[in-house]
Each structure stands twice: as C-alpha cells, then as structure tokens.
Coordinates of C-alpha atoms in Angstrom, one line a residue:
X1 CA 109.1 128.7 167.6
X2 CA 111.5 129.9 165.9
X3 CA 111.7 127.5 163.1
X4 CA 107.9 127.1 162.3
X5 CA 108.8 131.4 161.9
X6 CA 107.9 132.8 157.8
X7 CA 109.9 135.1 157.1
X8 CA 108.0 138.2 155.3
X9 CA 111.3 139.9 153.9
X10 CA 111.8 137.4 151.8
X11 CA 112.8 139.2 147.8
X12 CA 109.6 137.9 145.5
X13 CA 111.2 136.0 142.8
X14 CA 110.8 137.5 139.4
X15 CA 109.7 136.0 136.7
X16 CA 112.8 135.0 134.3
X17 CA 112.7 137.5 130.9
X18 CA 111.3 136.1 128.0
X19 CA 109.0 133.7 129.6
X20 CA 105.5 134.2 128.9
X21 CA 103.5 134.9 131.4
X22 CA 100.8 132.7 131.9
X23 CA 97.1 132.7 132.1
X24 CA 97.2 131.9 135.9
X25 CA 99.6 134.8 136.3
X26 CA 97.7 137.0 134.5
X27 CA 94.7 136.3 136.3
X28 CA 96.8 137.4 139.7
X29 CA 97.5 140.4 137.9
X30 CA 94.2 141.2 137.9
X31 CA 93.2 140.1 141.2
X32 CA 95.7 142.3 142.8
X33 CA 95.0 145.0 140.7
X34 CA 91.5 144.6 142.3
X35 CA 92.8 144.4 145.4
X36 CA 94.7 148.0 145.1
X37 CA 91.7 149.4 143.7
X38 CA 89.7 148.2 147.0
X39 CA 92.3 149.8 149.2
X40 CA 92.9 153.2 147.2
X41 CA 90.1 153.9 144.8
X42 CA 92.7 157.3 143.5
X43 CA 95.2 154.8 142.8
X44 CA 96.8 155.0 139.2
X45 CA 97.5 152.5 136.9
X46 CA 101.3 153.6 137.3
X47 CA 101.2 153.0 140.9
X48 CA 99.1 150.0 140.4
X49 CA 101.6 148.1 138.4
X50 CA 104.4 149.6 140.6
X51 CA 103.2 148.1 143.9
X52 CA 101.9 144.9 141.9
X53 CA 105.3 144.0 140.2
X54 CA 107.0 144.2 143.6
X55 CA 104.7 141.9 144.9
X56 CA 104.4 139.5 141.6
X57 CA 107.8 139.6 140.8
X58 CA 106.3 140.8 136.9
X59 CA 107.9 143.4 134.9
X60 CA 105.6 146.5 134.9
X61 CA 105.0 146.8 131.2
X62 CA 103.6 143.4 131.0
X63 CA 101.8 144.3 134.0
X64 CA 100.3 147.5 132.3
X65 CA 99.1 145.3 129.4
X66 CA 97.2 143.4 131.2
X67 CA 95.6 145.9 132.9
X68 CA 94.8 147.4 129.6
X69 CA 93.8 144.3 128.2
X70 CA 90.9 143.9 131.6
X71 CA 89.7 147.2 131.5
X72 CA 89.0 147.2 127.9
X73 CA 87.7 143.5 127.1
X74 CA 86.4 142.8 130.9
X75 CA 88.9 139.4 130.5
X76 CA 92.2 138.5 129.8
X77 CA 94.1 136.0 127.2
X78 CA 96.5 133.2 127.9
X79 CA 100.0 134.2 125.4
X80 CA 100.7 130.5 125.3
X81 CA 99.6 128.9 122.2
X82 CA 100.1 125.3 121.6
X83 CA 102.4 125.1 118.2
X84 CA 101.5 122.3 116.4
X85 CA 105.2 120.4 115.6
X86 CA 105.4 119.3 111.8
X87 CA 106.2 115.6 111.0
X88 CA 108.3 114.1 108.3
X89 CA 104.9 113.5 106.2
X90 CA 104.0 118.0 106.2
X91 CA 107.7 118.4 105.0
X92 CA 106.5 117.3 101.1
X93 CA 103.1 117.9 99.2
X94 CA 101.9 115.5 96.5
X95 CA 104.1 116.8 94.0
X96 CA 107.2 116.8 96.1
X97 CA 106.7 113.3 96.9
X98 CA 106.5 112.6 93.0
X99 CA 110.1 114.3 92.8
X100 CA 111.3 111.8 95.7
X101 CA 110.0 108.5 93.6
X102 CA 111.5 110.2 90.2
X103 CA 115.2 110.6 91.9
X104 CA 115.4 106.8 93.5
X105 CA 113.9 105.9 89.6
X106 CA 116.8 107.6 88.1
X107 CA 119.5 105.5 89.8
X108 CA 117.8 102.2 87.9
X109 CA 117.4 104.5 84.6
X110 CA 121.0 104.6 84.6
X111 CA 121.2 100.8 86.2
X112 CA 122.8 101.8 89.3
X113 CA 121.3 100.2 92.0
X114 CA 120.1 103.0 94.5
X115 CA 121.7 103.5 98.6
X116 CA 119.8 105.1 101.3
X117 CA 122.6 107.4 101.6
X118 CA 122.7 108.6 97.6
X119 CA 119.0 109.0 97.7
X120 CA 119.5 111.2 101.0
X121 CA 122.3 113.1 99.0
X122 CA 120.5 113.5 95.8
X123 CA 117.4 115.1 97.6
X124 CA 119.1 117.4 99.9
X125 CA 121.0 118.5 96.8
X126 CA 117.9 119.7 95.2
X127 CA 116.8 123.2 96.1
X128 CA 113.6 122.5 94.5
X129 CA 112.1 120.5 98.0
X130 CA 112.9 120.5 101.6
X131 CA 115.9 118.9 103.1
X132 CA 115.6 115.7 105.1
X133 CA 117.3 113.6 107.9
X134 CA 118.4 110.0 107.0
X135 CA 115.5 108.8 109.7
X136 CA 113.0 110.9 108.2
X137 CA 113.7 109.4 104.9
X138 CA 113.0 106.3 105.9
X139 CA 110.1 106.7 107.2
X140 CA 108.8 108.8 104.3
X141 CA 109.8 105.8 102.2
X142 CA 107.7 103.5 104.4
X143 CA 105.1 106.0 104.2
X144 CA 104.8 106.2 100.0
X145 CA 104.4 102.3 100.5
X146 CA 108.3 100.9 99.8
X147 CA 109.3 98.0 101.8
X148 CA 113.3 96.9 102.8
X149 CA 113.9 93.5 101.1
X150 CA 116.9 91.5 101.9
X151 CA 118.7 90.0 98.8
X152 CA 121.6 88.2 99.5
X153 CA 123.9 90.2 101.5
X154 CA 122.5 93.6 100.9
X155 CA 118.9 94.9 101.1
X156 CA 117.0 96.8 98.7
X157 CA 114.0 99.1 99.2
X158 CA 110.7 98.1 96.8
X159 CA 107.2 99.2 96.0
X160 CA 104.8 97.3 97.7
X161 CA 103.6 94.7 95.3
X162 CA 100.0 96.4 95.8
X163 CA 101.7 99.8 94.3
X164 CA 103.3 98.1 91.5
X165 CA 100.3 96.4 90.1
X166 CA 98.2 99.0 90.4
X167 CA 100.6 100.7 87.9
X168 CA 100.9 97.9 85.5
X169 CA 97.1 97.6 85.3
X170 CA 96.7 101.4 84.7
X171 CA 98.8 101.6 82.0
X172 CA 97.7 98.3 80.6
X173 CA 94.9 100.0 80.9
X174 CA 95.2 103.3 79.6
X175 CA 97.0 101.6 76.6
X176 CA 93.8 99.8 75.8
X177 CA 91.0 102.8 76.2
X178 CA 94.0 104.5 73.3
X179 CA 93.4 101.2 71.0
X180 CA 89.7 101.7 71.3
X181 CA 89.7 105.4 70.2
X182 CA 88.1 106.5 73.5
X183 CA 88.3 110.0 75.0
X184 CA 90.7 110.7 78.1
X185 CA 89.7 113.3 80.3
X186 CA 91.9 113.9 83.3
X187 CA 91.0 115.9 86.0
X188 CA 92.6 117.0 89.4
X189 CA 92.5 119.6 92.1
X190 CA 95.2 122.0 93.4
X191 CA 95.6 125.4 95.7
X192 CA 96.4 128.7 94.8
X193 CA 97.7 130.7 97.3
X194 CA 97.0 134.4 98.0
X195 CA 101.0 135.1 99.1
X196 CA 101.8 133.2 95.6
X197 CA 104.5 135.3 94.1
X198 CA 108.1 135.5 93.2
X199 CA 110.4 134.8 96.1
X200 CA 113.5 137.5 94.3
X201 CA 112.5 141.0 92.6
X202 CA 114.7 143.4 91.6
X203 CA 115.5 146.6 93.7
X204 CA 117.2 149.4 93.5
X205 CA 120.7 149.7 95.8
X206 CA 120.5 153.3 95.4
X207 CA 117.2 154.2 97.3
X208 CA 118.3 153.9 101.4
X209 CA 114.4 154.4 102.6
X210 CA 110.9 155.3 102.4
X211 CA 111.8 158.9 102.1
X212 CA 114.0 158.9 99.4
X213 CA 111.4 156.3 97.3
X214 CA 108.6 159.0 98.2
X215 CA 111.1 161.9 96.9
X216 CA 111.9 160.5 93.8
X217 CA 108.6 159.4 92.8
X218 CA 109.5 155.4 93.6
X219 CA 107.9 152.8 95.7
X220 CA 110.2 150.5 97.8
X221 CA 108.5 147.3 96.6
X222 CA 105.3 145.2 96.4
X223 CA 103.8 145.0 99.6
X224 CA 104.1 142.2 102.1
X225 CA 101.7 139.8 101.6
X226 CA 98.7 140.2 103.9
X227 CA 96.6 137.4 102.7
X228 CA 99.1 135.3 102.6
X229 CA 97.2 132.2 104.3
X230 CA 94.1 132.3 101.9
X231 CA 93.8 129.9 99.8
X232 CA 91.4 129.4 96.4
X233 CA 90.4 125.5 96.1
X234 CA 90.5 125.1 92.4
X235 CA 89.1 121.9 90.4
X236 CA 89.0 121.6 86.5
X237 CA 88.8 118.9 83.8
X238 CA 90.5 118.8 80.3
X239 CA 91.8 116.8 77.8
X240 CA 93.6 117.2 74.4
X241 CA 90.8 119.5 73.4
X242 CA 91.9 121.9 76.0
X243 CA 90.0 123.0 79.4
X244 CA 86.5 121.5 79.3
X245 CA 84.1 124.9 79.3
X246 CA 81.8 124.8 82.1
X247 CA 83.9 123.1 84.2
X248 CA 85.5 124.9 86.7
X249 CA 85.1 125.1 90.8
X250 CA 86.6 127.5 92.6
X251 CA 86.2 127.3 96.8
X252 CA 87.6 129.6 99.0
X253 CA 89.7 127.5 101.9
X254 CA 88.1 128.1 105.2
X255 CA 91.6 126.9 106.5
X256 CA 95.3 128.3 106.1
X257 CA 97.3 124.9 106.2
X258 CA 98.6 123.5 102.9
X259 CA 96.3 120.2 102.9
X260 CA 93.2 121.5 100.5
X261 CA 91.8 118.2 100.2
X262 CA 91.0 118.3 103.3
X263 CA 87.5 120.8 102.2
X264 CA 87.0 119.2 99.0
X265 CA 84.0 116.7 100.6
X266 CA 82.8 113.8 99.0
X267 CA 79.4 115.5 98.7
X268 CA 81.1 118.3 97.1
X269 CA 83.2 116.8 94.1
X270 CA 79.8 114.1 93.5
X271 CA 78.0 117.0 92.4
X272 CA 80.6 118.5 90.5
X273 CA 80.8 115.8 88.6
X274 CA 77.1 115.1 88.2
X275 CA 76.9 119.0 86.5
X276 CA 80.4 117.9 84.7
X277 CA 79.5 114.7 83.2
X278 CA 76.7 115.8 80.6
X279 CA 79.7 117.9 79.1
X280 CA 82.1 115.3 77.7
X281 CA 81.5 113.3 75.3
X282 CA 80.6 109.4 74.8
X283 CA 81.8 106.2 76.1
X284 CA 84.9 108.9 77.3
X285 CA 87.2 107.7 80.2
X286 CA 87.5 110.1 83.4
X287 CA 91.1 109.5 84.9
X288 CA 92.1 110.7 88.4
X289 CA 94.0 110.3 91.4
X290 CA 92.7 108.3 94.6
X291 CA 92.0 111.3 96.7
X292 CA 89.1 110.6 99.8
X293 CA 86.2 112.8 97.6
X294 CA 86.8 111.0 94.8
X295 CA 86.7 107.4 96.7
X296 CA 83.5 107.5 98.5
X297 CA 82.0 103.8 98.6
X298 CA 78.3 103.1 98.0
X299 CA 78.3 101.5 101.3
X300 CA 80.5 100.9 104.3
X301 CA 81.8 96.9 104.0
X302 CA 82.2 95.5 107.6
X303 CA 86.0 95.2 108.7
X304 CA 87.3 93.8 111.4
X305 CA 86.5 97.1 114.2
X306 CA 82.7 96.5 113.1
X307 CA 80.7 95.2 115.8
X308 CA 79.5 91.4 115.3
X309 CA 75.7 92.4 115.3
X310 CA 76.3 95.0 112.8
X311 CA 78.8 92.4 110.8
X312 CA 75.4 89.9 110.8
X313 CA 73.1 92.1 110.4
X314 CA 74.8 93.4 107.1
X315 CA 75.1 89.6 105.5
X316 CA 71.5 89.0 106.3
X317 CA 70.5 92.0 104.3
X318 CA 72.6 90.2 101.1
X319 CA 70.3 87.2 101.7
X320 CA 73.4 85.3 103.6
X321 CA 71.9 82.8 106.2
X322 CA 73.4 82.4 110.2
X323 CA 71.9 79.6 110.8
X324 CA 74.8 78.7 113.7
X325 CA 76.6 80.6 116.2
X326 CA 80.0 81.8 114.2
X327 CA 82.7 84.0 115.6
X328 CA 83.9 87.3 113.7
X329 CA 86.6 85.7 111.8
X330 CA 83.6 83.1 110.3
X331 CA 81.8 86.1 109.6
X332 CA 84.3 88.3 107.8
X333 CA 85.2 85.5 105.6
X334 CA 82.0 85.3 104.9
X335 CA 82.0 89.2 104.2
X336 CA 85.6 88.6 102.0
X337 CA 83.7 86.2 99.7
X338 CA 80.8 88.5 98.6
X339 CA 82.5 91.8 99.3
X340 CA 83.5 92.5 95.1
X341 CA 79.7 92.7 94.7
X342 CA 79.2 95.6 97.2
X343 CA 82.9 97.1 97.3
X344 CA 82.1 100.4 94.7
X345 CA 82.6 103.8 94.6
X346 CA 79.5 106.2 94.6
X347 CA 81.3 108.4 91.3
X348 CA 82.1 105.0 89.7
X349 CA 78.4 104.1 89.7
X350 CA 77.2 107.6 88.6
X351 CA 79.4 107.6 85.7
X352 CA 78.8 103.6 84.5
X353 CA 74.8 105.3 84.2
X354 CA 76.0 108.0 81.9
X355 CA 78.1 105.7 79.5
X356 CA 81.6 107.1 81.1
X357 CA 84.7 104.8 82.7
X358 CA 86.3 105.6 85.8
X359 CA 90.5 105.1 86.0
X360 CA 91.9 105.7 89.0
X361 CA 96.2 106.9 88.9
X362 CA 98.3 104.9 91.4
X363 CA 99.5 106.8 94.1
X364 CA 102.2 109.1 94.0
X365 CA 102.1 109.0 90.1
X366 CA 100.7 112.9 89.7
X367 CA 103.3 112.7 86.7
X368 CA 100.8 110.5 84.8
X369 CA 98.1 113.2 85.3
X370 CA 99.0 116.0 82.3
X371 CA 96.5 118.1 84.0
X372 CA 99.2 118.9 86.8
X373 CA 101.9 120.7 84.2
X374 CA 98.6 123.0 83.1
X375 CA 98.3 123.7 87.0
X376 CA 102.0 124.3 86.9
X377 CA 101.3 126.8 84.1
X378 CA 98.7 128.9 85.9
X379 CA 100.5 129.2 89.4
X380 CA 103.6 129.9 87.8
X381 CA 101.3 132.8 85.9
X382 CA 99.6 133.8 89.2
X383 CA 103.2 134.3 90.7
X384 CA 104.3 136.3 88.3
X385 CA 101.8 139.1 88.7
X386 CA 100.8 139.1 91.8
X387 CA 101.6 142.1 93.3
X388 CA 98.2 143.1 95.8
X389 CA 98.0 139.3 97.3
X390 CA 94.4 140.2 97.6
X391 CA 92.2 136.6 97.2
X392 CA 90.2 138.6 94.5
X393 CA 92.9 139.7 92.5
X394 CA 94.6 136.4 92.8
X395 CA 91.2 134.8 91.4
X396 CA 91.3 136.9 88.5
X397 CA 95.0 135.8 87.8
X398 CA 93.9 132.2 87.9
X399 CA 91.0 132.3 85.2
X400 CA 93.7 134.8 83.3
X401 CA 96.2 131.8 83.4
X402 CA 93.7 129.2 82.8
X403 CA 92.3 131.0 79.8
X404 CA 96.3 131.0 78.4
X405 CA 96.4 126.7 78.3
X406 CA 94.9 125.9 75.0
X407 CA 94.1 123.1 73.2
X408 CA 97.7 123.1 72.0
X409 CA 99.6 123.1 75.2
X410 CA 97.1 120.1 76.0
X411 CA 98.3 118.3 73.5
X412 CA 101.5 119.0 74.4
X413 CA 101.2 117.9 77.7
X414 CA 99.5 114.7 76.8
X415 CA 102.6 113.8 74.9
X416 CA 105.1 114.5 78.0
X417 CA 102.9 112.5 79.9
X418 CA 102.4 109.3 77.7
X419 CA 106.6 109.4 78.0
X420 CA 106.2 109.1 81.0
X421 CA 104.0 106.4 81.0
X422 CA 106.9 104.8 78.9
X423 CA 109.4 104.7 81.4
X424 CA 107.0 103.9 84.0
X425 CA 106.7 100.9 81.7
X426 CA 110.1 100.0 81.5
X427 CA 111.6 100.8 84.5
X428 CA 109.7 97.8 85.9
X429 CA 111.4 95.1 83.7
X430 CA 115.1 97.3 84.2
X431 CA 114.4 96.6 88.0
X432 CA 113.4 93.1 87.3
X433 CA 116.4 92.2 84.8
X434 CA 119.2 94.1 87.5
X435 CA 117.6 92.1 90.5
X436 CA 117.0 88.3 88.8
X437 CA 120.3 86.9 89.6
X438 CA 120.0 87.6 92.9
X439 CA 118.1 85.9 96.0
X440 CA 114.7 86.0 96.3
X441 CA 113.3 88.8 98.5
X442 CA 112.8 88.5 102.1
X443 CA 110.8 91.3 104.0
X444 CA 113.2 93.2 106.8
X445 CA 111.9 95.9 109.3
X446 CA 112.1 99.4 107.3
X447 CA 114.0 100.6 110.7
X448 CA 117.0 99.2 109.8
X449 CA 119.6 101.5 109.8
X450 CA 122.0 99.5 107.3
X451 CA 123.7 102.4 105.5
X452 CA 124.0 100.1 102.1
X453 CA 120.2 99.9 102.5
X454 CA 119.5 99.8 98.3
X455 CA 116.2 101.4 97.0
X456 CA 114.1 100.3 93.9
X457 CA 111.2 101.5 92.4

C-alpha cells in the first residue's frame, strides 16, 4: 500500500553546527565506519567519512576525529561535560563576605539606617568583589545568618541573636585573657594559588609580534599561567612575637576549586596542632575561626535523625535509666539535659591537657583574626613575582613572603585588629540606641521583596 510505503530518498538530516555530537552519535560513527571497512577493506578514511557523513548527516571533520580518536585509543569520549552552575554562596570567599558585613556596618557607623537597595548599590560599586543581583543578596544575607525583622512600618535585617552573642562573649572574652596577661596566639589557614599574579603589567605598544620581540632581544610577556589551578594549602600560627618557628604546614590541593578547607581534615589540623602546642608558651590562648577541622567533637551527640535504639543506647552508656517505654522527643530531652557534659571538641580537650585555652571567632569576623592581614602580606608578595606559575616556584615565594612579616608587622596588625574589636563593640549599642524607640521586633520571611527592606548588623 502505498501509504504503509518508506520512502528511501529521503535527505538525512544534518546535525545543526555547533552542537556537540554526542556519545551515542559517536558510537554510530564508529559502527559505520566498521561497517565500510566490512564491505571495502581498501577503503580510506577520506572515503570513509565521505560515505559516512552522507548517511549520518555529520560534518566530515568531526567524523575524521573520531575515527582518529578509535583507531588510536580502541574507544571513543563523550564532548558533553556536565558544567557545574555556581550559586549565590561560590560568588564570595570568606573574606569577601567579611567586606559584605563591613559595608551594611558602615551605614549604622554613620547612623543611617541601612536599605536592601543601598547595600546592593554599595557592593556592586566596589570593584574589589563580585557583583550581585538584589535576589541573590538576599539570600546571601540569609545565608551569613541575618534575619528580616518588622519594626513598625518598615523592616530591618539583623544578626541572628545566636551571631550576636557569640560576638559579645568573644570580645568579653578576649578583653579578659588581655587583663590577665595571657598570650594570644591566632592561627588560620588560607590558599595560594599557582596563577597568583598581577592582573595588569606593562607592555610595550611598539613591539607588533613575536618576531619583532625575538629581533630586538625582548620577550612579549610572562607566560600564561599553566598551573593556574594548583593550589598550596597553607596553615601557620603567630602572635605579637611574630610567626611561631616550627609552625608551618604546607599541602598541596589535590583539587582546583577555591574551597581549601575542604582537604584540611580533622585528623590533619589535630596533629598539627598536637606538634604545635609544645611550642607556645604557658597558660597562652589559641584563637581561631569555627572551620569543620578545627570543630571535631569528642563524640557524636544524638539529634533528632539518630535512630531511637542508637538514641537509648547512648543514654544508657551515661548511666541514664529507661525504665519505661518513651518516645524520641522523651529521649532527646533527656539527651538536651546532659548534653553540656559530652558536647566538646576533640582540640579543645587536647589543649585544656597542655595548660592552653581554646577561643573560637564568630563567624564571618576574619577581621578579628590579625593573622589574615599577614596572609594578605604574603599573597600580595607571591603576586608580585610570580612570573613561572610553577607550584615550586610559587612555594618558594610564600616562605620568601612569610619570612618578610616580623615581629613588628605583628604587632602592628594586632593593633588594627583590637580597633576593630572596638567598633565591633560599639556598633552593637549604636544599633541598639537607633532602634529603641521603635517596635519590638517581629520575625518576617527573608523573601520579602519590600524594597525599604532596612539591614543592621
């Protein structure tokens, strides 16, 4: 019949350019390369790919690739790689978000009371870190723990109360260990980067190309970074006395993404600290950030996605009695009441044996940790000579620029930082006096779009 009829004359559709020819396609490739070969042994790849685009409806030179690509590997490679898309929290590292918190601070500084839409303004207007969309902000807000409160007829952005007094107690805190005399040690990691180096250099207009650089004598720059992914893990301890000798750890990343924390393991950083520990000095104080290796817990506390047998078991092994069937919620109270006993950190332990205190920053508060401008020091040296962007020549930079922060940048340092902690200090009662006249705080969603949204800190 003539409509149950295929017609064979039918054009084969081609495949649209600049798509990327899959693996299945690729794999036909093959097959009918195969095919040709079965039926004409002689025949050349040229008239291989020939008769094969007409029937694939594939360009010949991708053809001839993958031909090229069978006969020397035995396999072929899908093109399509899965891109992995970048949220709102990978547009800002630690010390980006720190310059986010210190530009909503600096509207109460000068007791102006904060908009979304100023903050948005003041960030995008500083080339220093990434622009950002309005929505984005929000939730980056959300996600550095503030919280929309509605005062009257406007709303205002806060710290969550968690936030603010873990700040109060660490520089209540930090104020005391100064009273008693005791040594401050601050410690922190950061990355160095094998691409580091200056984003402008000077060139001259006058040389048009390789040639005329190679006839005069001249190069026509540094070359382009070819390590540019490696990374150095770098940790180091100091205080006013400068960098503590002994005590630094250098890893090379196993990764290329900007997250080094992510292969600085618990297990790692707890002997570190166990080699470090014997090197400062008495009833000191140890201050760092809240980073996952430095917050391991003696033991896992039972929460509310721990089975019930494991929940019982647990209080039975602190001498707690189930003498009656009890659902979780019974039980995890039961967990809540003894939990301060048991709820410790495996470095806080090791260093209460030794004579040493643990204080931990807040989060988002790098600026309290002097230790950062002396890492600001020695990238800012790497990136100045780094010309080969070789991970061993970038190495040799670092202990170079570490070497450079003595005792009396320390010091100086120190002294930037306890301003800090100053206006840390006061920007809590500023907020406080500029928000006491008005109604007390009721939590909104942080989705709200208000555009007079107002943002403390």
């Amino acid at each position: 019949m003539e409509g149950n009829t295929v017609k064979n004359d039918l054009p084969v559709k081609k495949n649209p350019m600049g798509r990327p020819v899959s693996l299945k396609q690729r794999i036909m490739i093959v097959n009918a390369y195969k095919t040709a070969l079965q039926k004409n042994p002689k025949i050349t790849i040229r008239g291989s790919r020939i008769l094969i685009s007409q029937q694939l409806g594939i360009g010949q030179r991708t053809i001839s690739k993958v031909i090229n690509e069978y006969n020397s590997h035995k396999t072929v490679t899908s093109p399509i790689k899965t891109c992995e898309r970048k949220g709102y929290k990978d547009l800002y590292d630690e010390l980006e978000l720190n310059i986010v918190r210190r530009h909503v601070r600096s509207f109460w500084f000068n007791k102006t009371k904060p908009t979304l839409n100023k903050i948005l303004q003041l960030i995008n207007s500083d080339e220093s870190i990434p622009n950002i969309s309005r929505t984005n902000l929000q939730r980056l807000l959300k996600f550095m723990n503030f919280v929309y409160t509605k005062r009257g007829c406007k709303s205002a952005l806060l710290e969550k109360d968690e936030i603010i007094l873990w700040r109060r107690r660490y520089l209540e805190s930090i104020r005391k260990y100064r009273e008693e005399g005791r040594h401050l040690y601050y410690l922190a990691e950061t990355w160095v980067n094998a691409g580091n180096c200056l984003s402008k250099t000077w060139i001259d207009n006058t040389i048009k190309s390789s040639r005329d650089a190679f006839l005069q004598g001249l190069t026509t720059g540094t070359p382009n970074p070819s390590d540019k992914g490696k990374q150095i893990m770098v940790l180091h301890i100091g205080s006013e006395d400068g960098f503590v000798p002994g005590g630094l750890l250098c890893l090379e990343s196993k990764k290329t993404n900007k997250d080094y924390r992510e292969e600085m393991k618990g297990n790692t950083f707890y002997e570190w600290l166990k080699g470090i520990i014997p090197r400062l000095k008495q009833n000191c104080v140890l201050i760092m950030d809240n980073a996952p290796c430095h917050s391991v817990k003696t033991e896992q506390i039972p929460n509310t996605s721990t089975r019930k047998a494991d929940i019982i078991k647990w209080l039975e092994d602190k001498g707690k009695v189930i003498d009656r069937p009890m659902v979780i919620t019974e039980l995890l109270d039961m967990v809540k009441q003894i939990k301060p006993r048991y709820d410790k950190y495996v470095i806080d332990e090791l260093a209460q044996t030794h004579n040493r205190t643990i204080l931990r920053l807040p989060p988002y508060h790098c600026e309290l940790n002097p230790i950062e401008l002396a890492w600001s020091s020695v990238k800012n040296y790497v990136k100045m000579n780094n010309i080969t962007y070789k991970l061993p020549d970038v190495k040799k930079l670092l202990l170079e620029g570490i070497e450079r922060v003595d005792d009396t940048m320390w010091k100086n340092f120190i002294e930037h930082t306890k301003a800090e902690e100053e206006n840390f200090y006061k920007i809590d009662f500023i907020v406080d006096e500029m928000l006491s006249t008005e109604v007390q705080p009721v939590r909104i969603n942080i989705d709200d779009t208000s555009s007079d949204l107002e943002v403390t800190d």
